[in-house]
PDB file of N, CA and C in Angstrom:
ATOM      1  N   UNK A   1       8.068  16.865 102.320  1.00  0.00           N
ATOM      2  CA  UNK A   1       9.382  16.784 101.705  1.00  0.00           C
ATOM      3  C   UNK A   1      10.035  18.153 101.800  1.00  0.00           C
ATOM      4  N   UNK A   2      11.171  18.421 102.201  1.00  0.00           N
ATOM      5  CA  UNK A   2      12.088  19.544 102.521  1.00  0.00           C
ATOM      6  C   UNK A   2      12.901  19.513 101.800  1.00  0.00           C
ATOM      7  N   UNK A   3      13.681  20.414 100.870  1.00  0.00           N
ATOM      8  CA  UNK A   3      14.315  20.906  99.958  1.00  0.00           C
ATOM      9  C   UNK A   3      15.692  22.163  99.981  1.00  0.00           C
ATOM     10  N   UNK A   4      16.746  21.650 100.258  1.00  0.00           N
ATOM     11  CA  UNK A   4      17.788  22.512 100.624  1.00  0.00           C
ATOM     12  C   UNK A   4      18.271  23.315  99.133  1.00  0.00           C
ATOM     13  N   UNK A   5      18.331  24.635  99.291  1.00  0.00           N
ATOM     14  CA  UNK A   5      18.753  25.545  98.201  1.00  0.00           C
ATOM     15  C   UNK A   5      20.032  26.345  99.153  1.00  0.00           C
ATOM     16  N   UNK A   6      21.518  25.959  98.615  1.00  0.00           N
ATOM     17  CA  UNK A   6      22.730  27.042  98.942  1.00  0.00           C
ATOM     18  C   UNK A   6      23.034  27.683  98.265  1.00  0.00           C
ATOM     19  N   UNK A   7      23.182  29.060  98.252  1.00  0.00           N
ATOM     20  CA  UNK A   7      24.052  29.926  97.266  1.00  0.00           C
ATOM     21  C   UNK A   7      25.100  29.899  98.392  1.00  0.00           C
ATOM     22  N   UNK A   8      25.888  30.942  98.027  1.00  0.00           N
ATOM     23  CA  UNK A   8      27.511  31.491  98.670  1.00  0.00           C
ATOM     24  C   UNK A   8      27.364  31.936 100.262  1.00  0.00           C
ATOM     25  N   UNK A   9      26.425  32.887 100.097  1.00  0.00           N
ATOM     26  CA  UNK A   9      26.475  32.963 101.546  1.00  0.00           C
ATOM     27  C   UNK A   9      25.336  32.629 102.564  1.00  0.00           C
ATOM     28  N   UNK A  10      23.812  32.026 102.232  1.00  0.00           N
ATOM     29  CA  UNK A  10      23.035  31.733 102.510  1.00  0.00           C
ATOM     30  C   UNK A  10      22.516  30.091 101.935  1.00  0.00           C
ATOM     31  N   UNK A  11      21.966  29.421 103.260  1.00  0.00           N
ATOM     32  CA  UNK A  11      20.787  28.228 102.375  1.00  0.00           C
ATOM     33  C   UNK A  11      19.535  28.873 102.880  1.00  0.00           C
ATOM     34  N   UNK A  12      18.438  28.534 101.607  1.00  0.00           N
ATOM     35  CA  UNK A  12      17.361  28.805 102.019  1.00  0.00           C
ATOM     36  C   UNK A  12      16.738  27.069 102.036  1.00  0.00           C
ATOM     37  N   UNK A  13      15.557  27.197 102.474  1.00  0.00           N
ATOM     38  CA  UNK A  13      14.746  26.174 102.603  1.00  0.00           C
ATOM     39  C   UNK A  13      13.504  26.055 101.590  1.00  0.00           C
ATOM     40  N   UNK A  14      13.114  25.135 101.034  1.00  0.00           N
ATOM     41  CA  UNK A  14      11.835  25.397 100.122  1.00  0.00           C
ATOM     42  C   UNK A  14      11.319  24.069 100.612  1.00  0.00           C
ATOM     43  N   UNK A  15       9.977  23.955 100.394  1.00  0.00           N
ATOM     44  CA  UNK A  15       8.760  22.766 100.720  1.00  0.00           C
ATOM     45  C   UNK A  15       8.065  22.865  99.700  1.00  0.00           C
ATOM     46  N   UNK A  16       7.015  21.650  99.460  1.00  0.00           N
ATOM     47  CA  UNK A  16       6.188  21.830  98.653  1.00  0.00           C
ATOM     48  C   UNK A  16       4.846  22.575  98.642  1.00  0.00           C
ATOM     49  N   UNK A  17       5.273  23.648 100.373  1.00  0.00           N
ATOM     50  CA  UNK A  17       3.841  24.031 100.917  1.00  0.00           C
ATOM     51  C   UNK A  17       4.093  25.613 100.795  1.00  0.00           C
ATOM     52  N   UNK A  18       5.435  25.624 100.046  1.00  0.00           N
ATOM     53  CA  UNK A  18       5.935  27.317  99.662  1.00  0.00           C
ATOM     54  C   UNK A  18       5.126  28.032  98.863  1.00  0.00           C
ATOM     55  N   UNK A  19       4.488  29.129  99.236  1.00  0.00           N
ATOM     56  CA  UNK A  19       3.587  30.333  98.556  1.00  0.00           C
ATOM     57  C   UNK A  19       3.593  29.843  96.548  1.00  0.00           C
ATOM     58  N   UNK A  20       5.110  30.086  96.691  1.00  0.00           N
ATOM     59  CA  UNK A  20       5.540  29.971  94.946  1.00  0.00           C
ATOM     60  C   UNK A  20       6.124  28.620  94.687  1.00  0.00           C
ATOM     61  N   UNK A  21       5.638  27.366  95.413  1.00  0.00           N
ATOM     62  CA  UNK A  21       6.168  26.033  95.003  1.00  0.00           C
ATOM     63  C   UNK A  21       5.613  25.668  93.548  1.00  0.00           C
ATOM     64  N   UNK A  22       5.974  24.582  92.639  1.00  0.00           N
ATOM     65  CA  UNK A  22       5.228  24.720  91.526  1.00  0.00           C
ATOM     66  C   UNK A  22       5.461  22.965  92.197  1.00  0.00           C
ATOM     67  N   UNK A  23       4.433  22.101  92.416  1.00  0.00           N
ATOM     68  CA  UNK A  23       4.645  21.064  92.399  1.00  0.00           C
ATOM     69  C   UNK A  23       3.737  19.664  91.417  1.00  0.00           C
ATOM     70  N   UNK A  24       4.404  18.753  91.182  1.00  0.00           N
ATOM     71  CA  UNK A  24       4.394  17.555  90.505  1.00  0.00           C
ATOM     72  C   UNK A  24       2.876  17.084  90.680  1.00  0.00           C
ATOM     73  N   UNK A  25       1.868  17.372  89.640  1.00  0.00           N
ATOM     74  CA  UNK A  25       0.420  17.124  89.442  1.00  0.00           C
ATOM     75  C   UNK A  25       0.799  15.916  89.190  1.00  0.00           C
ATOM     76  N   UNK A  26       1.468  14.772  89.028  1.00  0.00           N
ATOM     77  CA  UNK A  26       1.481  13.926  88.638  1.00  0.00           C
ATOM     78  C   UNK A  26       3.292  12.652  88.485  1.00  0.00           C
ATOM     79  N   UNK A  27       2.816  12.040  88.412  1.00  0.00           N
ATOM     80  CA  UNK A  27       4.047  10.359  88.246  1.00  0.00           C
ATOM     81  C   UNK A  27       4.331  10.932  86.906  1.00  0.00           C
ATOM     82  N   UNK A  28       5.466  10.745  86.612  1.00  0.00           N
ATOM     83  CA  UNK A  28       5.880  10.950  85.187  1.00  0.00           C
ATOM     84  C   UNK A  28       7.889  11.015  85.386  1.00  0.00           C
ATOM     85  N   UNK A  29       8.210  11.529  84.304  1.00  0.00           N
ATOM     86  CA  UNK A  29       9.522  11.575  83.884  1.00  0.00           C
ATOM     87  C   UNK A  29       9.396  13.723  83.422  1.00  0.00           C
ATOM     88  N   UNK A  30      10.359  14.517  84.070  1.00  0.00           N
ATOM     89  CA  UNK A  30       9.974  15.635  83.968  1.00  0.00           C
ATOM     90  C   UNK A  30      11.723  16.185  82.667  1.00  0.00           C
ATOM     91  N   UNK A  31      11.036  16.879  82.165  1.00  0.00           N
ATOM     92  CA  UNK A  31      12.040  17.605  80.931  1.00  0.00           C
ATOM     93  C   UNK A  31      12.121  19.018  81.201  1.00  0.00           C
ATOM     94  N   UNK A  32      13.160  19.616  80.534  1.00  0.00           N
ATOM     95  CA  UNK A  32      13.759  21.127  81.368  1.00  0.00           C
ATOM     96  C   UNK A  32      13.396  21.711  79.506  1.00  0.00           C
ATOM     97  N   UNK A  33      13.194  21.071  78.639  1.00  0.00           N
ATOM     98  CA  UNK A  33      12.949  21.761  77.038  1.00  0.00           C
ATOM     99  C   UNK A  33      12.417  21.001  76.429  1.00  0.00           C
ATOM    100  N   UNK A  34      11.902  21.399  75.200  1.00  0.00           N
ATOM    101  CA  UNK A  34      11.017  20.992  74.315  1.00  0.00           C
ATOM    102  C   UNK A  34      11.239  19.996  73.752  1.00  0.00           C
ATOM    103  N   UNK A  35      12.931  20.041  73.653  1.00  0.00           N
ATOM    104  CA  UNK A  35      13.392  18.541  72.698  1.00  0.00           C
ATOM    105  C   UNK A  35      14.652  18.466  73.463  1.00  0.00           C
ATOM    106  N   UNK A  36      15.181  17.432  73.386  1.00  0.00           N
ATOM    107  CA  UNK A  36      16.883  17.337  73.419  1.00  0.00           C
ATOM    108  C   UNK A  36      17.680  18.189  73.323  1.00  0.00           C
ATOM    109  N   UNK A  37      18.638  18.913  73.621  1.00  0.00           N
ATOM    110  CA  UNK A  37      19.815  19.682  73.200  1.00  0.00           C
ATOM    111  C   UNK A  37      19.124  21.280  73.033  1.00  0.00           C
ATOM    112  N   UNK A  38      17.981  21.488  72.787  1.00  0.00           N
ATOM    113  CA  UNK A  38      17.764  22.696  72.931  1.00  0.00           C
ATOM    114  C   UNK A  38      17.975  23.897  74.417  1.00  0.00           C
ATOM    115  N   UNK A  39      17.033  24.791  74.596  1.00  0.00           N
ATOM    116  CA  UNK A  39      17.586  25.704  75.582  1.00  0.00           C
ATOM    117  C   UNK A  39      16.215  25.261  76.605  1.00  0.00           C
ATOM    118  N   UNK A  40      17.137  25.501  78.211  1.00  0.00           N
ATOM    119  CA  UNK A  40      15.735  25.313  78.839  1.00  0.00           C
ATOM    120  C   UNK A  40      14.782  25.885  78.903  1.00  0.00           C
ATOM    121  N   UNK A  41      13.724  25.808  79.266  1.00  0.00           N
ATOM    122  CA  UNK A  41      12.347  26.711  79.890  1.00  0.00           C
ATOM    123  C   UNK A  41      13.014  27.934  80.835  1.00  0.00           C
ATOM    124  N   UNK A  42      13.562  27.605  81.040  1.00  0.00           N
ATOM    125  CA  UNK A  42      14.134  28.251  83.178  1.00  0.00           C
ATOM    126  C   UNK A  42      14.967  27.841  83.223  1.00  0.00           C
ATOM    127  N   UNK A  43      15.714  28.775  83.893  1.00  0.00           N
ATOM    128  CA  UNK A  43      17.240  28.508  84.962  1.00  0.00           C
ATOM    129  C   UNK A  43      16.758  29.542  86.415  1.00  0.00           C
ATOM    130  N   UNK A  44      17.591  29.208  86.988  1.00  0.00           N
ATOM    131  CA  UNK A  44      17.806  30.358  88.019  1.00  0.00           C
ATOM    132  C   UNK A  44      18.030  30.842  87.868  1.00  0.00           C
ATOM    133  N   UNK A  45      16.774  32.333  88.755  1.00  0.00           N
ATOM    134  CA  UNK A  45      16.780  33.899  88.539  1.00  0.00           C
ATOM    135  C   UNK A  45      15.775  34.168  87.110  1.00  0.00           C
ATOM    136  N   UNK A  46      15.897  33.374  86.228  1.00  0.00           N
ATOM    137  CA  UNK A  46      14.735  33.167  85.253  1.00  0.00           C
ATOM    138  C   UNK A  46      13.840  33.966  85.650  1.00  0.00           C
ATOM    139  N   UNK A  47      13.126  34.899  84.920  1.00  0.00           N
ATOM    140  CA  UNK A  47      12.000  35.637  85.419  1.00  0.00           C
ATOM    141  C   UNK A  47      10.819  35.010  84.452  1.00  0.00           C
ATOM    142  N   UNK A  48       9.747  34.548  85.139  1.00  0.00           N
ATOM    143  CA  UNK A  48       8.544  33.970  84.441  1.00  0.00           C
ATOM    144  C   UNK A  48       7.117  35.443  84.722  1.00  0.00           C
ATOM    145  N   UNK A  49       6.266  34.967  83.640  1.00  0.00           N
ATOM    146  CA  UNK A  49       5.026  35.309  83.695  1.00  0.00           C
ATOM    147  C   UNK A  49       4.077  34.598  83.680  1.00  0.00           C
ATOM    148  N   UNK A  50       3.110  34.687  84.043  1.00  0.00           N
ATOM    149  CA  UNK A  50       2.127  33.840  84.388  1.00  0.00           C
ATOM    150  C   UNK A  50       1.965  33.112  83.063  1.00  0.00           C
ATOM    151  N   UNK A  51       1.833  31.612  83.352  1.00  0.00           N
ATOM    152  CA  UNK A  51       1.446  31.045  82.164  1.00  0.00           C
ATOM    153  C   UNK A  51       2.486  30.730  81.216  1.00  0.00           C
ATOM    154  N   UNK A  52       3.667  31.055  81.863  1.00  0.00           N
ATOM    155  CA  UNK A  52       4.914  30.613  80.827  1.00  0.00           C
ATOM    156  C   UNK A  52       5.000  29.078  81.201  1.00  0.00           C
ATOM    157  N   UNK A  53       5.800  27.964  80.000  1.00  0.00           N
ATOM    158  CA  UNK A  53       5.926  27.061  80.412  1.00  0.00           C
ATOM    159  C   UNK A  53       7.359  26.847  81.191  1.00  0.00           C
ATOM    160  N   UNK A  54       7.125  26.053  82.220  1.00  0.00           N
ATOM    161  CA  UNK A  54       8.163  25.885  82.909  1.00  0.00           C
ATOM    162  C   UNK A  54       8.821  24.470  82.595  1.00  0.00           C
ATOM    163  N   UNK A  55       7.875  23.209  82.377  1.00  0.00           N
ATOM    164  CA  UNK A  55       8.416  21.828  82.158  1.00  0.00           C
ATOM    165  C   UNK A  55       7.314  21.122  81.366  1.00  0.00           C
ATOM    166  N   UNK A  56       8.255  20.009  80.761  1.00  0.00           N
ATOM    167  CA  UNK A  56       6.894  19.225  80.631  1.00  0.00           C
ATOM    168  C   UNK A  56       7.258  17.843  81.310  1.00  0.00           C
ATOM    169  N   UNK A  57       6.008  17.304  81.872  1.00  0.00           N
ATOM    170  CA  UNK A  57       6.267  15.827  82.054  1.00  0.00           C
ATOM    171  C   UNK A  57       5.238  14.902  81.159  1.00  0.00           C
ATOM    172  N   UNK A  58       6.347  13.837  81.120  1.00  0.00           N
ATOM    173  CA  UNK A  58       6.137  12.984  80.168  1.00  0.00           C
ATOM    174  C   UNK A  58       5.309  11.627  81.309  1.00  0.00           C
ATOM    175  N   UNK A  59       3.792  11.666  81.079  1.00  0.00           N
ATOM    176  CA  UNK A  59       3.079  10.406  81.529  1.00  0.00           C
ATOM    177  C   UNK A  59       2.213   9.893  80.734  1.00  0.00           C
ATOM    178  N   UNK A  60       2.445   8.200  80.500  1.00  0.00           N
ATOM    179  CA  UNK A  60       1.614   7.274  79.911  1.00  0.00           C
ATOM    180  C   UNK A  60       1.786   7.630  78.691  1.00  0.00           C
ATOM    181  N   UNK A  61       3.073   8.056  78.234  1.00  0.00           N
ATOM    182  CA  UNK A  61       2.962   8.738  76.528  1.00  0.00           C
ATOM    183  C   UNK A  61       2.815  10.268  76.338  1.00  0.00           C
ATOM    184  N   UNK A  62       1.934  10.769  77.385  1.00  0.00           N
ATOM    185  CA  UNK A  62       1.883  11.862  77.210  1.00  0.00           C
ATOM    186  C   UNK A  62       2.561  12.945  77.343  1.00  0.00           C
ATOM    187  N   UNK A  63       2.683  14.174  76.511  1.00  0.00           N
ATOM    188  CA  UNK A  63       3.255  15.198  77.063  1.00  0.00           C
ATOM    189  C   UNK A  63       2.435  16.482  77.823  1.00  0.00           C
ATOM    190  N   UNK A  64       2.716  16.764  78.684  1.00  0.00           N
ATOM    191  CA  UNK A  64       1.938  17.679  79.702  1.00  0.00           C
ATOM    192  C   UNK A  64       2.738  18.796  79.882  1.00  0.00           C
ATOM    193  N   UNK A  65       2.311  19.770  79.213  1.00  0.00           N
ATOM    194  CA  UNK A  65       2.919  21.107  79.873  1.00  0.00           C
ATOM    195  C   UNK A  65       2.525  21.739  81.199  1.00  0.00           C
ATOM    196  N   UNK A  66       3.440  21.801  81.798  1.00  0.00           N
ATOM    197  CA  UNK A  66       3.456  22.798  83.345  1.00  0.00           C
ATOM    198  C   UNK A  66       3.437  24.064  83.331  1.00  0.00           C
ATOM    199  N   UNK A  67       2.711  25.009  83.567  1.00  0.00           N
ATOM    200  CA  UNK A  67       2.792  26.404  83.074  1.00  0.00           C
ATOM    201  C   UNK A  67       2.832  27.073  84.965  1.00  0.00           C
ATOM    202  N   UNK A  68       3.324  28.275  84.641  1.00  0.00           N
ATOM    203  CA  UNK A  68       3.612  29.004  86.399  1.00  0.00           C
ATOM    204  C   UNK A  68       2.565  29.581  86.101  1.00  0.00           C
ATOM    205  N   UNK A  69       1.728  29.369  87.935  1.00  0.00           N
ATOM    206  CA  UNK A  69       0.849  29.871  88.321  1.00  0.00           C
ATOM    207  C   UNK A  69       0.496  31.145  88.556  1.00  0.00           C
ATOM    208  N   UNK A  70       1.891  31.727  88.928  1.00  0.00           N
ATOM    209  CA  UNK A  70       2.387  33.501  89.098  1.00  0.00           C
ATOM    210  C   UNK A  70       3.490  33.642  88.118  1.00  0.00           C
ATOM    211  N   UNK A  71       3.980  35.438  88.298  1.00  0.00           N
ATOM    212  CA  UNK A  71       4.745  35.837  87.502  1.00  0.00           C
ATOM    213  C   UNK A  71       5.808  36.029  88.965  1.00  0.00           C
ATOM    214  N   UNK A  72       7.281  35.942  88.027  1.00  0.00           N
ATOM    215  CA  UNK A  72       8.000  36.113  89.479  1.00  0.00           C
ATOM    216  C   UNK A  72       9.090  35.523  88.876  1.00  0.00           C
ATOM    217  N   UNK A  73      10.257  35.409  90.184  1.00  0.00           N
ATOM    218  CA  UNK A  73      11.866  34.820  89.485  1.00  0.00           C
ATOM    219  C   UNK A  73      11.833  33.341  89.886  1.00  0.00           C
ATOM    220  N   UNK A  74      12.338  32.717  89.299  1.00  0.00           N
ATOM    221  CA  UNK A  74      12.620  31.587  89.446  1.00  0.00           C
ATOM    222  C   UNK A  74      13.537  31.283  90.787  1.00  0.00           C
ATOM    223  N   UNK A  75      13.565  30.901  91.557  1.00  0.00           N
ATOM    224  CA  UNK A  75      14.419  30.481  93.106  1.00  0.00           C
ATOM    225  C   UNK A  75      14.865  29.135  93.201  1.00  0.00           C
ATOM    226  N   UNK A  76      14.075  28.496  92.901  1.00  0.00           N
ATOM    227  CA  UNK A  76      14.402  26.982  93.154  1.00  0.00           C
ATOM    228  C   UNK A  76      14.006  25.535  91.848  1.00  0.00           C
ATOM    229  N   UNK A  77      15.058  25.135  91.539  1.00  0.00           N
ATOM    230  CA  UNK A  77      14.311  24.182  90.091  1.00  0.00           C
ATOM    231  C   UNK A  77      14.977  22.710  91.371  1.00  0.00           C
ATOM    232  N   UNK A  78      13.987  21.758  91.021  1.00  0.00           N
ATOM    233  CA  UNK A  78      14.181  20.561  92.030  1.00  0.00           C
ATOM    234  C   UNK A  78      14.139  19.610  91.477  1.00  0.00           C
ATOM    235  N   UNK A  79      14.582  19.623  89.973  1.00  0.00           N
ATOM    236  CA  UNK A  79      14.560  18.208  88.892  1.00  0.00           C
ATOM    237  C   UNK A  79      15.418  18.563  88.081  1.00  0.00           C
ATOM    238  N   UNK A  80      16.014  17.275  87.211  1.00  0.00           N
ATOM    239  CA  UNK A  80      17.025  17.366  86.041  1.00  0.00           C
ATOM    240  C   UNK A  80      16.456  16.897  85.535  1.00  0.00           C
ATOM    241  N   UNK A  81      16.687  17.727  83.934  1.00  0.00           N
ATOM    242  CA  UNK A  81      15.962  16.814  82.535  1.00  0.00           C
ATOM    243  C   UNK A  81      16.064  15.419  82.298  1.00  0.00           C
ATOM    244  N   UNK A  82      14.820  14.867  82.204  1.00  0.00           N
ATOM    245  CA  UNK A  82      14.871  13.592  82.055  1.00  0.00           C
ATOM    246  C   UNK A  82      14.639  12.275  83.479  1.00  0.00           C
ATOM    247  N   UNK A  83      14.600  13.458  84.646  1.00  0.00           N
ATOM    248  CA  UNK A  83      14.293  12.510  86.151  1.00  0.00           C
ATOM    249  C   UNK A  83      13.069  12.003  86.563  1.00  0.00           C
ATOM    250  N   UNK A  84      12.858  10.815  86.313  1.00  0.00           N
ATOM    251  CA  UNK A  84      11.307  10.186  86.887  1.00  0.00           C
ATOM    252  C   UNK A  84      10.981  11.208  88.315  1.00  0.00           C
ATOM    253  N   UNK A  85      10.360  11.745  88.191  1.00  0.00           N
ATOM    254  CA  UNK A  85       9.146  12.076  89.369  1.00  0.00           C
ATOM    255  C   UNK A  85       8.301  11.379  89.894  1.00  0.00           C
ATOM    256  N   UNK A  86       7.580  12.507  91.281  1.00  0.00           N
ATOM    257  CA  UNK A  86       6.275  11.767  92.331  1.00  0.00           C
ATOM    258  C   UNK A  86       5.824  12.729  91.933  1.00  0.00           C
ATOM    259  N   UNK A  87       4.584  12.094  92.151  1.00  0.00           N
ATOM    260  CA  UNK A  87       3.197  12.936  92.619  1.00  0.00           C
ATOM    261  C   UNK A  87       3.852  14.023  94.066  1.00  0.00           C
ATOM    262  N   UNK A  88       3.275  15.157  93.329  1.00  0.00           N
ATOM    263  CA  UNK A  88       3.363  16.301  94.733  1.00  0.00           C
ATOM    264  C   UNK A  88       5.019  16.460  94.939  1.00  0.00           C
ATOM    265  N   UNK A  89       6.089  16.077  94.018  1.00  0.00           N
ATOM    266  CA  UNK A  89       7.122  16.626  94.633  1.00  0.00           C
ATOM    267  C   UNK A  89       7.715  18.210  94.128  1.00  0.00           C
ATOM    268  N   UNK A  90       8.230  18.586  95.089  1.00  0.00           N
ATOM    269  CA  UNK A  90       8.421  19.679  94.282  1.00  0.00           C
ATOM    270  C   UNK A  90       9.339  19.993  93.288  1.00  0.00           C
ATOM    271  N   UNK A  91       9.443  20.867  92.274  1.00  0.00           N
ATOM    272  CA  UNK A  91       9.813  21.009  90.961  1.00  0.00           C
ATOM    273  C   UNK A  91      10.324  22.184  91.105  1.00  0.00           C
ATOM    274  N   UNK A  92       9.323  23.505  91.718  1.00  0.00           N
ATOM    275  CA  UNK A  92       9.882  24.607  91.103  1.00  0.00           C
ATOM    276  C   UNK A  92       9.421  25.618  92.331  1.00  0.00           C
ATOM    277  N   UNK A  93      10.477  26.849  92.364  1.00  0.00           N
ATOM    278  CA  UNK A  93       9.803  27.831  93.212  1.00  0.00           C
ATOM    279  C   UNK A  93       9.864  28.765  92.959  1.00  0.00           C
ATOM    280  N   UNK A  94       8.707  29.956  92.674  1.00  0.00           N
ATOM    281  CA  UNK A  94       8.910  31.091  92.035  1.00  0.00           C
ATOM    282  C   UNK A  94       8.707  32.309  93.248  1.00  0.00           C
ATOM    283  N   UNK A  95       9.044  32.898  92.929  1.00  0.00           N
ATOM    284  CA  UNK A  95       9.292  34.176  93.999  1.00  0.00           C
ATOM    285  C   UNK A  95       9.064  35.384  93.525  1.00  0.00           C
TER     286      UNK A  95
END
């Protein structure tokens, strides 16, 4: 799966096979915050540290936190709060 990111004067490309991809362990429904109406985890340019949470997805009832594997900026978010997900798609790219 290939993933188009444009800013103003460049597109970059992201995959799910990118160094800093954060991708979909699982089928679920993915959330950008903790509850409704609150603030997200991440935006773009977002700077994470290892182990921050980035999303949670919601499977079989459950809630599953996603935490980044590295520390680094956020580049690419590939879901909106509340979008059913795949297995293995990508979500996130940190840089």
């Amino acid at each position: 799966m290939k993933i188009t990111k444009k800013t103003q004067d460049e597109s970059e490309s992201f995959t799910n096979k990118h160094p800093g991809a954060v991708n979909s362990p699982m089928v679920g429904t993915a959330y950008s915050a903790s509850e409704p109406g609150k603030e997200p985890f991440i935006k773009i340019n977002s700077s994470v540290t290892k182990g921050d949470t980035l999303l949670i997805i919601e499977a079989m009832k459950v809630m599953n936190t996603i935490t980044a594997h590295k520390s680094g900026k956020v580049a690419f978010i590939g879901f909106e709060d509340g979008q059913p997900i795949e297995f293995d798609q990508l979500l996130i790219v940190i840089e």
